[in-house]
Tab-separated table of C-alpha atoms in Angstrom:
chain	number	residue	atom	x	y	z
A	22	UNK	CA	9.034	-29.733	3.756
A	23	UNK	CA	11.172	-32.384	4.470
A	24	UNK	CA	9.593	-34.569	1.294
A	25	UNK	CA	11.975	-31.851	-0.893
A	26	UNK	CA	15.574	-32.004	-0.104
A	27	UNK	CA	17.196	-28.810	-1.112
A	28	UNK	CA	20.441	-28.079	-0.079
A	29	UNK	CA	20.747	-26.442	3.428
A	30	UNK	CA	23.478	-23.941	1.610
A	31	UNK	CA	21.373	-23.082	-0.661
A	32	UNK	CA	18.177	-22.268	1.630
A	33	UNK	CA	20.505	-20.357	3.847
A	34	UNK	CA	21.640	-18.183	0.818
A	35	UNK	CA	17.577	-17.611	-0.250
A	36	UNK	CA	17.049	-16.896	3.668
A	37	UNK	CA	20.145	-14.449	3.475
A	38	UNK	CA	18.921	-12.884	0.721
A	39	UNK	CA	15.479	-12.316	1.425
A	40	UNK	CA	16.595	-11.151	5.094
A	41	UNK	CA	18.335	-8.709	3.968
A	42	UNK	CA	17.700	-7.097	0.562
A	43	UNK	CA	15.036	-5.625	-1.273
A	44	UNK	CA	15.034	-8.399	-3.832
A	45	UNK	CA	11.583	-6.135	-5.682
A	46	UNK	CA	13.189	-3.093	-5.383
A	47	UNK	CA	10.069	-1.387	-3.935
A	48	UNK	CA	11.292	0.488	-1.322
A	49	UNK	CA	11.541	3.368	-3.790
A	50	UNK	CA	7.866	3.116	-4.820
A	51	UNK	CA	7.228	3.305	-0.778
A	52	UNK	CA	9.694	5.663	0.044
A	53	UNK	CA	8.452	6.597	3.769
A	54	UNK	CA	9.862	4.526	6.303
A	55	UNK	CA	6.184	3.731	8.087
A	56	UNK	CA	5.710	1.870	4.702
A	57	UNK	CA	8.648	-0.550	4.885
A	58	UNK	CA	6.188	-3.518	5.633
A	59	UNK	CA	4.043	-3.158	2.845
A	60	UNK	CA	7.247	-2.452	0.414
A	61	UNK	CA	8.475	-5.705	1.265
A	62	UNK	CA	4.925	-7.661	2.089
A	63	UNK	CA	5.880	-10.152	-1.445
A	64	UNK	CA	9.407	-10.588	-0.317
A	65	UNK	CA	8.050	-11.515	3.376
A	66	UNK	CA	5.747	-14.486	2.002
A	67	UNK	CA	8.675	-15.337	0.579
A	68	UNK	CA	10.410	-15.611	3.558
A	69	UNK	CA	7.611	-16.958	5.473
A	70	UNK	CA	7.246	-20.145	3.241
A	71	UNK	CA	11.361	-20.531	2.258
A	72	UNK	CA	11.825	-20.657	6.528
A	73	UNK	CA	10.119	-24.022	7.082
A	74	UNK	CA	12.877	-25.208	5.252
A	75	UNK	CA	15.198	-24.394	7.592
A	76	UNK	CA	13.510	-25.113	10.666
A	77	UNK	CA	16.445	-25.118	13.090
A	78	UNK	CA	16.104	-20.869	12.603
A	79	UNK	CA	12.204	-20.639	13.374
A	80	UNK	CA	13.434	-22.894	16.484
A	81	UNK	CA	16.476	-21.488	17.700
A	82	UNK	CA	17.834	-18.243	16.053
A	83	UNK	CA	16.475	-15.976	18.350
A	84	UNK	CA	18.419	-13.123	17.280
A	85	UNK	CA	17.984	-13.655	13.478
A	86	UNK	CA	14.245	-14.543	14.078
A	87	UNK	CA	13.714	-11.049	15.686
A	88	UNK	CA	15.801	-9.769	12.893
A	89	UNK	CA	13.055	-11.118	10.407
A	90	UNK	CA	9.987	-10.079	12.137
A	91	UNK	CA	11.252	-6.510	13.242
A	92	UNK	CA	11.939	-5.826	9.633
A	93	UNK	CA	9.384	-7.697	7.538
A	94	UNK	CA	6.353	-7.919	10.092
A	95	UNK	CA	6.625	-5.132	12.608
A	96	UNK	CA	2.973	-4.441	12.176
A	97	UNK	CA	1.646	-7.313	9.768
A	98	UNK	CA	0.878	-10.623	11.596
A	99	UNK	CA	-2.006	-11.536	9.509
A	100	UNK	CA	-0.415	-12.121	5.650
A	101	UNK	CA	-1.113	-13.139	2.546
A	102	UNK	CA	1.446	-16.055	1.209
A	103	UNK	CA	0.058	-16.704	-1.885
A	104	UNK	CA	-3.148	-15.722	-3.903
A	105	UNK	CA	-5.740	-15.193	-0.929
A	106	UNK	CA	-4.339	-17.610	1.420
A	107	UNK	CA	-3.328	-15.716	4.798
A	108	UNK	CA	-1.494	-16.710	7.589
A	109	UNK	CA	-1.421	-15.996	11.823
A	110	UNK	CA	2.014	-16.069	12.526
A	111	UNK	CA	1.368	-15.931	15.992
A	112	UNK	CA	-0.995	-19.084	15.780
A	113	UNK	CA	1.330	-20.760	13.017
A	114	UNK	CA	4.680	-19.992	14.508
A	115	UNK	CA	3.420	-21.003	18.374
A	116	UNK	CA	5.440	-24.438	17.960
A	117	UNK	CA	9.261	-22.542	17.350
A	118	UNK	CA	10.459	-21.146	20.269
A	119	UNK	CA	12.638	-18.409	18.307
A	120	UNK	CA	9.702	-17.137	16.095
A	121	UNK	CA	7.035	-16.842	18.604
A	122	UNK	CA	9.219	-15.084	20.907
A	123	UNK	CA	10.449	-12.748	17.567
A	124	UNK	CA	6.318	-12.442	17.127
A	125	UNK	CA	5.216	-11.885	20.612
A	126	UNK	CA	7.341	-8.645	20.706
A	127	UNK	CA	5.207	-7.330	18.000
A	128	UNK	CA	1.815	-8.477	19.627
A	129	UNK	CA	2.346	-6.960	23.377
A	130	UNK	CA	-1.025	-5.225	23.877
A	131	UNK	CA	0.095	-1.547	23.727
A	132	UNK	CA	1.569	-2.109	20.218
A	133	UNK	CA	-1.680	-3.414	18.709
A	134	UNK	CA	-3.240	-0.329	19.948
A	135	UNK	CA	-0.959	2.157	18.516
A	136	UNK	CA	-1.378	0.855	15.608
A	137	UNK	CA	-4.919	0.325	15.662
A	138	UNK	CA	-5.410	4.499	16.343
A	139	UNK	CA	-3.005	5.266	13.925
A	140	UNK	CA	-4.636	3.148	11.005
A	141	UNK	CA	-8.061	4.361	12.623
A	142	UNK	CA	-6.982	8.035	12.086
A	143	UNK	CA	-5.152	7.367	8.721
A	144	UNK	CA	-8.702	6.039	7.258
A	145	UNK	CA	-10.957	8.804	9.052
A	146	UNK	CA	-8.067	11.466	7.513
A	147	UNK	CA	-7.835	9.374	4.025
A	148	UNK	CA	-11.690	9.104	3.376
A	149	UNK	CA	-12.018	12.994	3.965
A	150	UNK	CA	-9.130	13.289	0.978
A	151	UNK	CA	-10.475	10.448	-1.228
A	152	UNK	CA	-13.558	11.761	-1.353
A	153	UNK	CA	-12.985	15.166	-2.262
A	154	UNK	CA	-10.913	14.095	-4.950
A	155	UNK	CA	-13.662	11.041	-6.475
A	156	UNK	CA	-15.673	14.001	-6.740
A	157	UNK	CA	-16.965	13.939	-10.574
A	158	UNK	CA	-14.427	16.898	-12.518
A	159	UNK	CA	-11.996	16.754	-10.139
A	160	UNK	CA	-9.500	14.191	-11.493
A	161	UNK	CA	-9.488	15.660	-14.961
A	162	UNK	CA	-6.049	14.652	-17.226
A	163	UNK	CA	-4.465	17.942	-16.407
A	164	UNK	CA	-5.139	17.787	-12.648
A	165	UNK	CA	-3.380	14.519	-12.926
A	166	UNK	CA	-0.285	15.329	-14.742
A	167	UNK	CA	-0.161	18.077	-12.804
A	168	UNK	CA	-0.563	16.743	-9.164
A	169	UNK	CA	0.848	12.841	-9.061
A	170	UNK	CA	3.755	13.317	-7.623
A	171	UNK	CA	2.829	16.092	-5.281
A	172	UNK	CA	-0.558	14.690	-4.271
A	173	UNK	CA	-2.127	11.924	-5.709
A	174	UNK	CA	0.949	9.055	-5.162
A	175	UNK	CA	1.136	9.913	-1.407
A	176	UNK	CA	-2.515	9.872	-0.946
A	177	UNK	CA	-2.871	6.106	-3.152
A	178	UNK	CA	0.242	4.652	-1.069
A	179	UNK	CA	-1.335	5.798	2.255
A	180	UNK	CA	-4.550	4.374	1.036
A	181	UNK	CA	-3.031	0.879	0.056
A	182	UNK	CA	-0.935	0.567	3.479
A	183	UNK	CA	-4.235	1.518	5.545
A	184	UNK	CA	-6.301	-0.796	3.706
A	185	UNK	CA	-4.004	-3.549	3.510
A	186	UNK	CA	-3.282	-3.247	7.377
């Protein structure tokens, strides 16, 4: 990263930004708070590449580093950066002392299995409603129009965060 000098102002402001608004605007299309993560999943590879720029944060900025991972990462440590390529941050951040402290908060043993059960039960509970509705006739053009917003969208956007997790 240091082969591409970009003004430190300017990587702060991109850091800033990213920290702190929902540059995609998708919180709206994941409106329920447990879905945060996966509303902002493209803005956090964002983040997780722009960082190395400014290394002195992953390094020292404890509070701003917890910040970051509390928001974006609270229960993604495995990610996707770009097109297929994923990430550990707890193996790839182990060298800044800020960021693996900031990730080490989310990897303490009895948070990995909370969310292990709850993605557990969300899948049993999901496959039970998935199926019933991939039965043949049941997702006929009416049932659609009449049921997306009631049923369908909540079921497809707890689908997508359970698989993705």
């Amino acid at each position: 990263f240091s082969r591409i000098l970009i003004k430190e102002s300017v990587v702060k402001m991109i850091i800033g930004r990213l920290r702190s608004d929902d540059v995609y605007q998708m919180a709206a299309n994941y409106p329920a708070p447990e879905h945060r993560s996966t509303a902002l999943s493209t803005q956090a590879a964002m983040l997780y590449v722009i960082l190395f720029f400014q290394a002195s944060l992953l390094k020292n900025e404890s509070a701003a580093m917890r910040e970051i991972v509390d928001k974006h990462f609270p229960d993604n440590w495995i990610i996707n950066w770009y097109m297929g390529f994923t990430v550990d941050l707890s193996v790839i951040w182990a060298p800044y002392k800020a960021a693996r402290q900031a990730i080490e908060n989310i990897l303490s043993l009895d948070n990995i299995k909370h969310q292990t059960v709850l993605y557990a039960r969300k899948l049993t509970s999901l496959n039970g409603e998935l199926k019933g509705l991939l039965q043949e006739g049941v997702l006929t053009e009416e049932y659609v129009l009449d049921h997306i917003n009631g049923k369908l969208l909540p079921v497809m956007r707890d689908a997508n965060v359970t698989l993705r997790w």
